[in-house]
PDB file of C-alpha atoms and ligand atoms in Angstrom:
ATOM      1  CA  MET A1339      50.205  18.619  34.151  1.00 97.00           C
ATOM      2  CA  ILE A1340      52.685  21.502  34.418  1.00 98.00           C
ATOM      3  CA  ILE A1341      51.206  24.779  33.503  1.00 98.00           C
ATOM      4  CA  ASP A1342      53.503  27.741  32.465  1.00 98.00           C
ATOM      5  CA  THR A1343      51.711  30.806  33.794  1.00 98.00           C
ATOM      6  CA  HIS A1344      53.780  33.326  31.957  1.00 98.00           C
ATOM      7  CA  ALA A1345      55.801  33.119  28.741  1.00 98.00           C
ATOM      8  CA  HIS A1346      56.492  35.174  25.540  1.00 98.00           C
ATOM      9  CA  TYR A1347      56.186  33.049  22.416  1.00 98.00           C
ATOM     10  CA  ASP A1348      55.527  36.262  20.487  1.00 97.00           C
ATOM     11  CA  ASP A1349      59.131  37.130  20.905  1.00 97.00           C
ATOM     12  CA  GLU A1350      61.507  37.154  17.904  1.00 96.00           C
ATOM     13  CA  ALA A1351      63.629  34.877  19.831  1.00 97.00           C
ATOM     14  CA  PHE A1352      61.276  32.137  18.520  1.00 98.00           C
ATOM     15  CA  SER A1353      60.647  33.329  15.210  1.00 96.00           C
ATOM     16  CA  GLU A1354      62.924  30.902  13.495  1.00 97.00           C
ATOM     17  CA  ASP A1355      61.808  27.760  15.234  1.00 97.00           C
ATOM     18  CA  ARG A1356      58.666  28.316  16.999  1.00 97.00           C
ATOM     19  CA  GLU A1357      56.919  25.109  15.898  1.00 96.00           C
ATOM     20  CA  ALA A1358      59.973  23.027  16.938  1.00 97.00           C
ATOM     21  CA  VAL A1359      59.974  24.588  20.424  1.00 98.00           C
ATOM     22  CA  PHE A1360      56.155  23.811  20.784  1.00 97.00           C
ATOM     23  CA  GLU A1361      56.858  20.040  19.947  1.00 96.00           C
ATOM     24  CA  GLU A1362      59.492  19.962  22.675  1.00 96.00           C
ATOM     25  CA  ILE A1363      57.384  21.452  25.159  1.00 96.00           C
ATOM     26  CA  LYS A1364      54.566  19.099  24.375  1.00 93.00           C
ATOM     27  CA  LYS A1365      57.031  16.201  25.296  1.00 94.00           C
ATOM     28  CA  SER A1366      58.196  17.822  28.430  1.00 95.00           C
ATOM     29  CA  GLY A1367      55.094  17.368  30.681  1.00 92.00           C
ATOM     30  CA  VAL A1368      53.906  20.919  30.179  1.00 97.00           C
ATOM     31  CA  GLY A1369      50.248  20.937  29.317  1.00 97.00           C
ATOM     32  CA  LEU A1370      49.373  24.571  28.998  1.00 98.00           C
ATOM     33  CA  VAL A1371      50.999  27.812  28.380  1.00 98.00           C
ATOM     34  CA  VAL A1372      49.684  31.348  29.001  1.00 98.00           C
ATOM     35  CA  ASN A1373      51.268  33.652  26.503  1.00 98.00           C
ATOM     36  CA  ILE A1374      51.564  37.246  27.929  1.00 97.00           C
ATOM     37  CA  GLY A1375      51.508  40.335  25.878  1.00 92.00           C
ATOM     38  CA  SER A1376      53.981  42.961  26.737  1.00 92.00           C
ATOM     39  CA  SER A1377      53.440  45.717  24.068  1.00 94.00           C
ATOM     40  CA  PHE A1378      50.098  46.507  22.301  1.00 94.00           C
ATOM     41  CA  GLU A1379      51.624  44.633  19.228  1.00 95.00           C
ATOM     42  CA  THR A1380      52.568  41.607  21.227  1.00 96.00           C
ATOM     43  CA  ALA A1381      49.070  41.459  22.993  1.00 96.00           C
ATOM     44  CA  LYS A1382      47.522  41.060  19.503  1.00 97.00           C
ATOM     45  CA  GLU A1383      49.971  38.422  18.784  1.00 97.00           C
ATOM     46  CA  SER A1384      49.255  36.598  22.018  1.00 98.00           C
ATOM     47  CA  VAL A1385      45.535  36.498  21.081  1.00 98.00           C
ATOM     48  CA  ARG A1386      46.735  35.097  17.483  1.00 98.00           C
ATOM     49  CA  LEU A1387      48.874  32.449  19.058  1.00 98.00           C
ATOM     50  CA  SER A1388      46.006  31.437  21.476  1.00 98.00           C
ATOM     51  CA  GLU A1389      43.595  30.941  18.474  1.00 98.00           C
ATOM     52  CA  GLN A1390      46.029  28.979  16.594  1.00 97.00           C
ATOM     53  CA  TYR A1391      47.388  26.577  19.281  1.00 97.00           C
ATOM     54  CA  ASN A1392      45.041  24.490  21.610  1.00 97.00           C
ATOM     55  CA  PHE A1393      47.421  24.531  24.495  1.00 97.00           C
ATOM     56  CA  ILE A1394      48.191  28.272  24.488  1.00 98.00           C
ATOM     57  CA  TYR A1395      46.158  30.702  26.268  1.00 98.00           C
ATOM     58  CA  ALA A1396      46.620  34.604  26.165  1.00 98.00           C
ATOM     59  CA  ALA A1397      46.895  37.557  28.562  1.00 98.00           C
ATOM     60  CA  ILE A1398      46.654  41.033  27.017  1.00 98.00           C
ATOM     61  CA  GLY A1399      48.102  44.014  28.584  1.00 97.00           C
ATOM     62  CA  VAL A1400      50.914  46.634  28.180  1.00 97.00           C
ATOM     63  CA  HIS A1401      54.095  46.318  30.213  1.00 96.00           C
ATOM     64  CA  PRO A1402      55.248  49.625  31.966  1.00 96.00           C
ATOM     65  CA  SER A1403      58.316  49.977  29.536  1.00 95.00           C
ATOM     66  CA  GLU A1404      55.815  50.034  26.632  1.00 95.00           C
ATOM     67  CA  THR A1405      53.364  52.659  28.046  1.00 96.00           C
ATOM     68  CA  GLU A1406      54.717  55.459  25.885  1.00 94.00           C
ATOM     69  CA  GLU A1407      52.661  54.562  22.838  1.00 88.00           C
ATOM     70  CA  LEU A1408      49.309  54.227  24.744  1.00 95.00           C
ATOM     71  CA  ASN A1409      46.060  56.049  24.338  1.00 96.00           C
ATOM     72  CA  GLU A1410      42.401  55.369  24.960  1.00 97.00           C
ATOM     73  CA  GLU A1411      41.895  53.415  21.605  1.00 97.00           C
ATOM     74  CA  HIS A1412      44.404  50.776  22.913  1.00 97.00           C
ATOM     75  CA  MET A1413      42.281  50.516  26.044  1.00 97.00           C
ATOM     76  CA  SER A1414      39.102  50.032  23.873  1.00 97.00           C
ATOM     77  CA  TRP A1415      40.946  47.039  22.334  1.00 97.00           C
ATOM     78  CA  LEU A1416      41.831  45.578  25.472  1.00 97.00           C
ATOM     79  CA  LEU A1417      38.090  45.918  26.466  1.00 97.00           C
ATOM     80  CA  GLU A1418      36.746  44.361  23.341  1.00 97.00           C
ATOM     81  CA  ASN A1419      39.291  41.225  23.295  1.00 97.00           C
ATOM     82  CA  SER A1420      39.159  40.400  27.110  1.00 97.00           C
ATOM     83  CA  GLY A1421      35.846  38.715  26.270  1.00 97.00           C
ATOM     84  CA  LYS A1422      37.574  36.209  24.035  1.00 98.00           C
ATOM     85  CA  GLU A1423      37.322  32.753  25.093  1.00 97.00           C
ATOM     86  CA  LYS A1424      41.015  31.999  25.571  1.00 98.00           C
ATOM     87  CA  VAL A1425      41.985  35.401  27.003  1.00 98.00           C
ATOM     88  CA  VAL A1426      42.500  34.662  30.647  1.00 98.00           C
ATOM     89  CA  ALA A1427      44.014  37.706  32.149  1.00 98.00           C
ATOM     90  CA  ILE A1428      45.165  41.317  31.785  1.00 98.00           C
ATOM     91  CA  GLY A1429      48.968  41.689  31.819  1.00 96.00           C
ATOM     92  CA  GLU A1430      51.589  42.110  32.133  1.00 97.00           C
ATOM     93  CA  ILE A1431      50.879  45.607  33.683  1.00 98.00           C
ATOM     94  CA  GLY A1432      52.855  47.306  36.544  1.00 97.00           C
ATOM     95  CA  LEU A1433      55.767  49.560  37.213  1.00 97.00           C
ATOM     96  CA  ASP A1434      59.522  49.127  36.342  1.00 96.00           C
ATOM     97  CA  TYR A1435      61.736  51.793  37.730  1.00 96.00           C
ATOM     98  CA  TYR A1436      64.956  49.900  36.719  1.00 94.00           C
ATOM     99  CA  TYR A1437      65.334  52.315  33.662  1.00 89.00           C
ATOM    100  CA  ASP A1438      64.477  55.934  33.867  1.00 82.00           C
ATOM    101  CA  GLU A1439      61.703  55.770  31.230  1.00 90.00           C
ATOM    102  CA  PRO A1440      59.062  56.123  30.403  1.00 96.00           C
ATOM    103  CA  GLU A1441      58.566  58.629  33.274  1.00 96.00           C
ATOM    104  CA  ARG A1442      57.035  57.189  36.442  1.00 97.00           C
ATOM    105  CA  GLU A1443      53.883  59.274  36.249  1.00 96.00           C
ATOM    106  CA  LEU A1444      53.088  57.816  32.863  1.00 97.00           C
ATOM    107  CA  GLN A1445      53.615  54.304  33.994  1.00 97.00           C
ATOM    108  CA  LYS A1446      51.610  54.841  36.992  1.00 97.00           C
ATOM    109  CA  LYS A1447      48.764  56.284  34.889  1.00 98.00           C
ATOM    110  CA  TRP A1448      48.475  53.151  32.602  1.00 98.00           C
ATOM    111  CA  PHE A1449      48.979  50.908  35.485  1.00 98.00           C
ATOM    112  CA  ARG A1450      45.925  52.511  37.186  1.00 98.00           C
ATOM    113  CA  ARG A1451      44.046  52.271  33.834  1.00 98.00           C
ATOM    114  CA  GLN A1452      44.638  48.785  33.256  1.00 98.00           C
ATOM    115  CA  LEU A1453      43.801  47.711  36.591  1.00 98.00           C
ATOM    116  CA  GLU A1454      40.407  49.355  36.105  1.00 97.00           C
ATOM    117  CA  ILE A1455      39.867  47.475  32.876  1.00 97.00           C
ATOM    118  CA  ALA A1456      40.665  44.160  34.597  1.00 98.00           C
ATOM    119  CA  ARG A1457      38.044  44.949  37.244  1.00 97.00           C
ATOM    120  CA  GLU A1458      35.440  45.985  34.719  1.00 97.00           C
ATOM    121  CA  VAL A1459      36.028  42.692  32.558  1.00 98.00           C
ATOM    122  CA  LYS A1460      36.446  40.517  35.792  1.00 98.00           C
ATOM    123  CA  LEU A1461      39.689  39.136  34.821  1.00 98.00           C
ATOM    124  CA  PRO A1462      42.791  38.550  37.022  1.00 98.00           C
ATOM    125  CA  VAL A1463      46.002  40.647  36.476  1.00 98.00           C
ATOM    126  CA  CYS A1464      49.641  39.704  35.814  1.00 98.00           C
ATOM    127  CA  ILE A1465      51.755  42.409  37.637  1.00 97.00           C
ATOM    128  CA  HIS A1466      55.259  43.133  36.687  1.00 96.00           C
ATOM    129  CA  SER A1467      57.158  44.992  39.389  1.00 95.00           C
ATOM    130  CA  ARG A1468      60.767  45.885  39.190  1.00 94.00           C
ATOM    131  CA  ASP A1469      62.532  48.183  41.722  1.00 94.00           C
ATOM    132  CA  ALA A1470      59.290  49.662  42.362  1.00 95.00           C
ATOM    133  CA  ALA A1471      58.066  47.871  45.435  1.00 92.00           C
ATOM    134  CA  GLN A1472      56.392  50.670  47.243  1.00 93.00           C
ATOM    135  CA  ASP A1473      54.601  52.473  44.386  1.00 96.00           C
ATOM    136  CA  THR A1474      53.298  49.066  43.283  1.00 96.00           C
ATOM    137  CA  LEU A1475      51.728  48.324  46.682  1.00 95.00           C
ATOM    138  CA  MET A1476      50.445  51.932  47.035  1.00 96.00           C
ATOM    139  CA  ILE A1477      48.578  51.755  43.734  1.00 98.00           C
ATOM    140  CA  LEU A1478      47.301  48.065  44.243  1.00 97.00           C
ATOM    141  CA  LYS A1479      45.983  49.091  47.451  1.00 96.00           C
ATOM    142  CA  GLU A1480      44.414  52.401  46.260  1.00 96.00           C
ATOM    143  CA  GLN A1481      42.970  50.394  43.523  1.00 96.00           C
ATOM    144  CA  LYS A1482      41.594  47.781  45.885  1.00 96.00           C
ATOM    145  CA  ALA A1483      43.293  45.166  43.614  1.00 96.00           C
ATOM    146  CA  GLU A1484      42.756  42.334  46.241  1.00 96.00           C
ATOM    147  CA  GLU A1485      39.257  42.365  44.770  1.00 96.00           C
ATOM    148  CA  VAL A1486      40.637  41.879  41.244  1.00 97.00           C
ATOM    149  CA  GLY A1487      43.104  39.244  42.276  1.00 97.00           C
ATOM    150  CA  GLY A1488      46.114  37.766  40.024  1.00 98.00           C
ATOM    151  CA  VAL A1489      49.746  37.066  40.215  1.00 98.00           C
ATOM    152  CA  ILE A1490      52.960  38.734  41.067  1.00 97.00           C
ATOM    153  CA  HIS A1491      55.054  37.613  38.214  1.00 95.00           C
ATOM    154  CA  CYS A1492      58.758  36.923  38.601  1.00 91.00           C
ATOM    155  CA  PHE A1493      58.575  37.659  42.199  1.00 91.00           C
ATOM    156  CA  SER A1494      61.845  39.520  42.964  1.00 88.00           C
ATOM    157  CA  TYR A1495      61.266  41.196  46.360  1.00 91.00           C
ATOM    158  CA  GLY A1496      61.971  39.735  49.658  1.00 94.00           C
ATOM    159  CA  TRP A1497      59.903  37.716  52.200  1.00 96.00           C
ATOM    160  CA  GLU A1498      58.434  40.922  53.893  1.00 95.00           C
ATOM    161  CA  GLN A1499      56.977  42.117  50.608  1.00 94.00           C
ATOM    162  CA  ALA A1500      55.704  38.693  49.736  1.00 96.00           C
ATOM    163  CA  LYS A1501      53.734  38.459  52.879  1.00 96.00           C
ATOM    164  CA  ILE A1502      51.945  41.636  52.080  1.00 96.00           C
ATOM    165  CA  TYR A1503      50.981  40.520  48.564  1.00 96.00           C
ATOM    166  CA  LEU A1504      49.946  37.104  49.945  1.00 96.00           C
ATOM    167  CA  ASP A1505      47.793  38.879  52.582  1.00 96.00           C
ATOM    168  CA  MET A1506      46.021  40.723  49.503  1.00 96.00           C
ATOM    169  CA  GLY A1507      45.281  37.186  47.998  1.00 96.00           C
ATOM    170  CA  PHE A1508      47.854  37.353  45.238  1.00 97.00           C
ATOM    171  CA  TYR A1509      49.777  34.350  43.793  1.00 98.00           C
ATOM    172  CA  LEU A1510      53.611  34.567  43.397  1.00 97.00           C
ATOM    173  CA  GLY A1511      55.109  33.605  40.126  1.00 97.00           C
ATOM    174  CA  ILE A1512      58.203  31.224  40.505  1.00 98.00           C
ATOM    175  CA  GLY A1513      60.639  30.665  37.580  1.00 97.00           C
ATOM    176  CA  GLY A1514      64.270  30.012  36.543  1.00 97.00           C
ATOM    177  CA  VAL A1515      65.630  32.228  39.376  1.00 97.00           C
ATOM    178  CA  VAL A1516      64.959  29.703  42.080  1.00 97.00           C
ATOM    179  CA  THR A1517      67.615  27.427  40.629  1.00 97.00           C
ATOM    180  CA  PHE A1518      70.213  30.139  40.507  1.00 96.00           C
ATOM    181  CA  LYS A1519      73.074  30.110  43.148  1.00 94.00           C
ATOM    182  CA  ASN A1520      72.359  33.929  43.774  1.00 93.00           C
ATOM    183  CA  GLY A1521      68.700  33.219  44.051  1.00 94.00           C
ATOM    184  CA  LYS A1522      68.673  33.028  47.899  1.00 95.00           C
ATOM    185  CA  LYS A1523      65.974  35.622  48.294  1.00 95.00           C
ATOM    186  CA  LEU A1524      63.597  33.853  46.291  1.00 96.00           C
ATOM    187  CA  LYS A1525      64.407  30.555  47.716  1.00 97.00           C
ATOM    188  CA  GLU A1526      63.484  32.080  51.126  1.00 97.00           C
ATOM    189  CA  VAL A1527      60.279  33.251  49.689  1.00 97.00           C
ATOM    190  CA  VAL A1528      59.288  29.841  48.283  1.00 98.00           C
ATOM    191  CA  LYS A1529      60.284  28.248  51.601  1.00 98.00           C
ATOM    192  CA  ASN A1530      57.983  30.412  53.550  1.00 98.00           C
ATOM    193  CA  ALA A1531      55.038  30.975  51.357  1.00 98.00           C
ATOM    194  CA  PRO A1532      52.265  28.365  51.383  1.00 98.00           C
ATOM    195  CA  ILE A1533      52.511  26.119  48.490  1.00 98.00           C
ATOM    196  CA  GLU A1534      48.904  26.715  47.641  1.00 98.00           C
ATOM    197  CA  ARG A1535      49.887  30.409  46.405  1.00 98.00           C
ATOM    198  CA  LEU A1536      52.869  29.634  44.182  1.00 98.00           C
ATOM    199  CA  VAL A1537      52.553  29.176  40.264  1.00 98.00           C
ATOM    200  CA  LEU A1538      55.204  28.139  37.899  1.00 98.00           C
ATOM    201  CA  GLU A1539      56.312  30.443  35.158  1.00 98.00           C
ATOM    202  CA  THR A1540      59.161  30.669  32.713  1.00 98.00           C
ATOM    203  CA  ASP A1541      59.067  34.237  31.301  1.00 97.00           C
ATOM    204  CA  ALA A1542      60.543  32.583  28.316  1.00 98.00           C
ATOM    205  CA  PRO A1543      62.801  33.696  26.471  1.00 98.00           C
ATOM    206  CA  TYR A1544      64.114  35.087  29.424  1.00 97.00           C
ATOM    207  CA  LEU A1545      65.581  33.804  32.696  1.00 97.00           C
ATOM    208  CA  ALA A1546      66.405  30.077  31.908  1.00 97.00           C
ATOM    209  CA  PRO A1547      66.978  27.864  34.853  1.00 97.00           C
ATOM    210  CA  VAL A1548      70.389  26.114  35.482  1.00 97.00           C
ATOM    211  CA  PRO A1549      72.004  24.531  33.665  1.00 98.00           C
ATOM    212  CA  TYR A1550      70.565  26.749  30.768  1.00 97.00           C
ATOM    213  CA  ARG A1551      71.048  29.951  32.394  1.00 97.00           C
ATOM    214  CA  GLY A1552      71.847  32.749  30.110  1.00 96.00           C
ATOM    215  CA  LYS A1553      70.297  30.793  27.270  1.00 98.00           C
ATOM    216  CA  ARG A1554      66.952  31.113  25.529  1.00 98.00           C
ATOM    217  CA  ASN A1555      64.386  29.979  28.102  1.00 98.00           C
ATOM    218  CA  GLN A1556      61.333  27.772  27.208  1.00 98.00           C
ATOM    219  CA  SER A1557      58.469  26.153  28.867  1.00 98.00           C
ATOM    220  CA  GLY A1558      60.110  22.565  28.503  1.00 98.00           C
ATOM    221  CA  TYR A1559      62.569  23.591  31.170  1.00 98.00           C
ATOM    222  CA  LEU A1560      59.906  23.965  33.820  1.00 98.00           C
ATOM    223  CA  PRO A1561      60.718  20.512  35.139  1.00 97.00           C
ATOM    224  CA  LEU A1562      63.910  22.044  36.459  1.00 98.00           C
ATOM    225  CA  VAL A1563      62.014  24.684  38.487  1.00 98.00           C
ATOM    226  CA  VAL A1564      59.565  22.003  39.702  1.00 98.00           C
ATOM    227  CA  GLU A1565      62.617  20.112  41.095  1.00 98.00           C
ATOM    228  CA  ALA A1566      63.850  23.075  42.949  1.00 98.00           C
ATOM    229  CA  VAL A1567      60.536  23.978  44.389  1.00 98.00           C
ATOM    230  CA  ALA A1568      60.112  20.325  45.584  1.00 98.00           C
ATOM    231  CA  GLU A1569      63.490  20.336  47.239  1.00 98.00           C
ATOM    232  CA  ILE A1570      62.948  23.548  49.076  1.00 98.00           C
ATOM    233  CA  LYS A1571      59.338  22.416  50.165  1.00 98.00           C
ATOM    234  CA  GLY A1572      60.518  18.905  50.923  1.00 98.00           C
ATOM    235  CA  LEU A1573      57.603  17.619  48.772  1.00 98.00           C
ATOM    236  CA  PRO A1574      57.660  14.914  45.961  1.00 98.00           C
ATOM    237  CA  VAL A1575      57.663  16.498  42.489  1.00 98.00           C
ATOM    238  CA  GLU A1576      54.378  15.022  41.492  1.00 98.00           C
ATOM    239  CA  GLU A1577      52.794  16.853  44.571  1.00 98.00           C
ATOM    240  CA  VAL A1578      54.383  20.137  43.401  1.00 98.00           C
ATOM    241  CA  ILE A1579      52.973  19.644  39.829  1.00 98.00           C
ATOM    242  CA  ARG A1580      49.521  18.655  41.086  1.00 98.00           C
ATOM    243  CA  ILE A1581      49.202  21.699  43.502  1.00 98.00           C
ATOM    244  CA  THR A1582      50.656  24.270  41.182  1.00 98.00           C
ATOM    245  CA  GLU A1583      48.409  22.962  38.548  1.00 98.00           C
ATOM    246  CA  GLU A1584      45.306  23.465  40.693  1.00 98.00           C
ATOM    247  CA  ASN A1585      46.687  27.005  41.879  1.00 98.00           C
ATOM    248  CA  ALA A1586      47.120  27.932  38.273  1.00 98.00           C
ATOM    249  CA  ARG A1587      43.522  27.115  37.444  1.00 98.00           C
ATOM    250  CA  ARG A1588      42.279  29.077  40.535  1.00 98.00           C
ATOM    251  CA  LEU A1589      44.479  32.051  39.333  1.00 98.00           C
ATOM    252  CA  TYR A1590      43.211  31.841  35.773  1.00 98.00           C
ATOM    253  CA  PRO A1591      39.581  30.440  35.995  1.00 97.00           C
ATOM    254  CA  LYS A1592      39.099  30.611  32.116  1.00 97.00           C
ATOM    255  CA  LEU A1593      41.596  27.931  31.602  1.00 97.00           C
ATOM    256  CA  MET A1594      40.098  24.775  30.150  1.00 93.00           C
TER     257      MET A1594
HETATM  258 NI1  LIG B 633      57.035  38.755  31.241  1.00 97.67          NI
END
């Protein structure tokens, strides 16, 4: 089966027709979806969705852009909820310097804090890193994140960076960008990286693959990403599905 390791069905983009989208997903060959929290509110929503739908699992964590609101009570909530049966990871957490806020020191503080939590509860992390390659690595190394493990979601850096993350034992999340004409950098990463370290993701509702580029994304479009990866790797589609499923299950050991 295809596993979508990163999607946001809590997003308001799905509030009108979430059930209908879930029906389409089930018909597409996608068997499991990990819904990822980004704010504190959506982390809660993520848990709720995982409790309501069999095929949905949850990651809970707060995205760097949403760290302004955080305090230690939120961290206690993360600690308490990480033990739930279908909570498989802490994320997405990380650094995003694309916009100038929240200030970088605040982002770093909560990135470190959530990495500590992941270590404490023994869950892998989903890392979001945008225009912040150096600081992300600095913090991951300082926190010995290779012992925590996880995925660099929506991998957007070049092969040189990819090698460093792979050496630390991280998986790379590959999504719609691999189908883009201007997705050359990611295609090179996919070509060079061992297939055993790639996982599929949509980041729905964002980053829909060609020919849906610019539209709302959903897990049912993942076969288009599978085809692109299969072509780059010179492998049959079924092999890519089989291997990336194994990878996703190693990445998130709590998936059933
Ligand atoms: Ni995301």
